[in-house]
XYZ file of C-alpha atoms in Angstrom:
234
model
C -0.052 -0.003 -0.040
C 2.912 2.247 0.701
C 3.904 2.022 -3.025
C 0.440 2.280 -4.315
C -0.605 5.359 -2.023
C 2.769 7.310 -1.777
C 5.826 5.909 -3.328
C 4.348 5.221 -6.736
C 2.931 8.577 -7.653
C 4.871 11.521 -9.167
C 1.959 13.547 -10.211
C -1.857 13.292 -9.791
C -2.314 11.278 -12.999
C -0.071 8.473 -11.617
C -2.858 7.945 -9.038
C -5.883 8.803 -11.217
C -4.767 7.591 -14.656
C -3.785 9.424 -17.779
C -6.470 11.613 -19.525
C -8.080 10.497 -22.834
C -7.421 12.613 -25.886
C -8.075 12.349 -29.550
C -5.881 9.660 -30.887
C -5.147 8.183 -27.386
C -4.695 4.462 -27.260
C -7.635 2.311 -25.669
C -5.209 2.121 -22.594
C -3.083 5.215 -22.166
C -1.458 3.848 -18.861
C -2.823 2.450 -15.705
C -2.767 4.183 -12.443
C -1.143 3.015 -9.309
C -4.475 2.172 -7.567
C -6.017 0.541 -10.540
C -2.994 -1.833 -11.234
C -2.727 -2.580 -7.368
C -5.475 -3.356 -4.943
C -8.242 -2.505 -7.199
C -7.375 -5.282 -9.790
C -6.250 -7.602 -7.087
C -9.684 -7.662 -5.360
C -11.512 -8.161 -8.599
C -9.568 -11.161 -9.370
C -9.575 -12.524 -5.842
C -13.330 -12.267 -5.442
C -13.835 -13.837 -8.879
C -15.076 -17.519 -8.924
C -12.174 -19.675 -10.284
C -14.774 -22.361 -10.981
C -16.480 -20.129 -13.599
C -15.155 -20.258 -17.121
C -14.232 -16.580 -17.106
C -13.949 -15.929 -13.264
C -17.366 -14.507 -13.254
C -18.779 -12.302 -11.587
C -16.140 -10.019 -10.169
C -13.259 -11.660 -12.041
C -14.409 -10.450 -15.343
C -15.165 -6.906 -16.624
C -18.404 -7.764 -18.286
C -20.004 -9.492 -15.336
C -18.431 -7.780 -12.338
C -21.763 -5.459 -12.006
C -23.675 -8.586 -10.953
C -21.866 -8.984 -7.699
C -23.009 -6.397 -4.926
C -19.523 -6.472 -3.757
C -18.535 -4.383 -6.693
C -20.155 -1.191 -5.184
C -18.589 -1.668 -1.827
C -15.213 -2.259 -3.473
C -15.364 0.697 -5.878
C -16.625 2.873 -3.146
C -13.327 2.013 -1.276
C -11.432 2.958 -4.497
C -13.119 6.314 -4.300
C -12.191 6.634 -0.496
C -8.668 5.758 -1.421
C -8.607 8.716 -3.767
C -10.151 11.077 -0.988
C -7.439 10.017 1.459
C -4.612 10.503 -1.187
C -6.011 13.853 -2.278
C -6.957 15.361 0.913
C -5.149 13.601 3.896
C -1.844 12.358 2.456
C 0.228 15.685 1.956
C 3.141 15.300 -0.346
C 6.311 17.505 -0.893
C 6.817 16.006 -4.247
C 3.174 16.553 -5.252
C 2.057 19.833 -3.455
C -0.749 20.486 -5.796
C -3.111 17.486 -6.524
C -5.778 19.553 -8.331
C -6.599 18.335 -11.861
C -6.824 21.026 -14.440
C -6.430 19.271 -17.754
C -9.629 19.826 -19.639
C -9.414 16.571 -21.619
C -9.434 14.809 -18.148
C -12.207 17.029 -16.714
C -14.366 17.082 -19.721
C -14.342 13.256 -20.486
C -17.882 11.954 -20.385
C -19.234 8.389 -20.096
C -22.765 7.132 -20.864
C -24.764 5.616 -18.064
C -28.442 4.567 -17.660
C -30.092 6.730 -14.876
C -32.920 5.560 -12.459
C -35.481 6.064 -15.335
C -33.519 3.958 -17.793
C -32.470 6.908 -19.722
C -29.037 7.392 -21.113
C -27.138 10.302 -19.545
C -23.602 11.850 -19.771
C -21.571 11.862 -16.746
C -18.454 13.909 -16.835
C -15.267 13.186 -14.909
C -15.216 16.720 -13.386
C -18.491 16.135 -11.593
C -17.189 13.034 -9.752
C -13.832 14.146 -8.170
C -15.350 15.680 -5.020
C -17.301 13.126 -2.783
C -18.732 16.323 -0.693
C -20.125 17.760 -3.908
C -21.933 14.568 -4.589
C -23.498 14.648 -1.164
C -21.528 12.089 1.037
C -18.628 11.959 3.283
C -16.242 9.014 4.436
C -15.921 8.288 8.232
C -12.755 9.615 9.475
C -10.517 6.801 10.757
C -6.816 6.374 11.526
C -4.742 5.350 8.531
C -3.698 1.737 8.637
C -0.128 0.943 9.618
C 0.419 -0.764 6.187
C 0.165 2.633 4.454
C 3.377 3.783 6.183
C 6.815 2.756 5.070
C 8.431 -0.283 6.470
C 10.921 0.272 9.200
C 14.436 0.689 8.061
C 17.568 -1.086 9.274
C 19.827 1.909 8.392
C 21.977 3.375 11.351
C 20.654 6.414 13.112
C 21.956 9.730 11.971
C 23.272 10.617 15.422
C 25.814 7.709 15.036
C 27.131 9.223 11.744
C 27.062 13.095 12.323
C 28.785 15.192 12.282
C 30.492 14.049 9.213
C 33.593 15.760 7.354
C 33.387 15.571 3.739
C 36.409 14.739 2.026
C 35.205 14.062 -1.390
C 32.793 15.294 -3.783
C 29.155 14.393 -3.163
C 26.799 14.054 -6.125
C 23.342 15.534 -5.889
C 20.491 13.180 -6.157
C 18.981 12.831 -9.602
C 15.442 13.881 -10.410
C 12.813 11.095 -10.513
C 12.964 8.921 -13.444
C 10.391 6.757 -15.091
C 10.367 3.378 -16.273
C 8.033 3.269 -19.308
C 6.775 -0.310 -20.299
C 5.199 0.281 -23.731
C 3.311 -2.062 -26.077
C 2.616 -4.858 -23.627
C 0.738 -7.285 -25.895
C -1.834 -9.397 -23.743
C -4.749 -11.771 -24.089
C -7.368 -9.351 -22.630
C -9.615 -12.415 -21.751
C -7.233 -13.639 -19.178
C -5.989 -12.131 -15.914
C -2.413 -10.682 -16.106
C -0.267 -9.595 -13.368
C 3.524 -9.163 -13.031
C 5.786 -7.409 -10.653
C 8.609 -5.141 -11.642
C 12.040 -5.260 -9.754
C 15.295 -3.469 -10.354
C 18.639 -4.393 -9.104
C 22.256 -3.249 -9.086
C 24.096 -4.146 -12.505
C 26.395 -6.656 -10.565
C 23.710 -8.357 -8.620
C 22.336 -11.811 -9.442
C 18.981 -11.144 -10.965
C 17.555 -14.312 -9.477
C 18.071 -12.973 -5.767
C 15.115 -10.890 -5.295
C 16.037 -10.040 -1.897
C 18.778 -7.695 -3.222
C 16.233 -6.120 -5.730
C 13.908 -3.071 -5.092
C 10.108 -3.439 -5.853
C 8.978 -0.803 -8.267
C 5.487 -1.810 -8.626
C 2.921 -4.105 -10.169
C 1.146 -4.211 -13.699
C -2.290 -5.867 -13.620
C -5.651 -5.774 -15.410
C -9.260 -7.437 -15.006
C -10.003 -9.788 -18.018
C -12.385 -8.206 -20.571
C -14.588 -10.354 -22.748
C -14.667 -8.923 -26.211
C -14.285 -9.846 -29.843
C -10.667 -8.800 -30.100
C -8.732 -10.696 -27.520
C -5.425 -9.012 -28.098
C -4.825 -5.727 -26.381
C -1.922 -3.428 -26.332
C -1.231 -1.662 -22.921
C 1.309 0.493 -21.386
C 2.507 1.196 -17.750
C 4.713 3.819 -16.227
C 6.477 3.153 -12.959
C 8.605 5.905 -11.096
C 12.135 4.998 -10.157
C 12.046 6.540 -6.809
C 14.364 5.825 -3.684
C 11.838 6.798 -1.087
């Protein structure tokens, strides 16, 4: 959860997913929350005995399971926590101003079975939609795991006798053109390691993040996806 809610985001779109524009691919890049706990819960609740992991485990049938609405309400709660209650020095302004994101619209049937447009800009603030989440303490798992590094008091004061390089700006690992069978669940974890390390020893590697997607049942079973993972030390 630390990677999903804190470490894995360098801007607001890393958490919320990229905006759709004219000519944008079907999947412009998944967000940290979507490729993390969101997808995992879908697949975990889906029934392995069903041919396509219905109901929650497949996009076309997930709405049949009442748990979907609890699950997605929690995804919205995570956005509220991230946006309002998890201040970040790296992302001081979490306001979305991109018109392509705000004016994206989707068709839904309303309570009168009429098709209506719902705009992304009208769904970003839960208070405007008339509800609020219960205030509870943030779970311990959202905090970074404890470090075994020595305390600063044991190392300082320190006399510098060599040139110290400044840290580089955040870099991004871009995974493009991931060709997948969209009818099947896909998940893979991404690790990086030092050049001289044994690539099979994951205990020496740093976990960057996860790519995952919920199966979709459609005529074209081949999809091309992309994913962007920040290379951050914190």
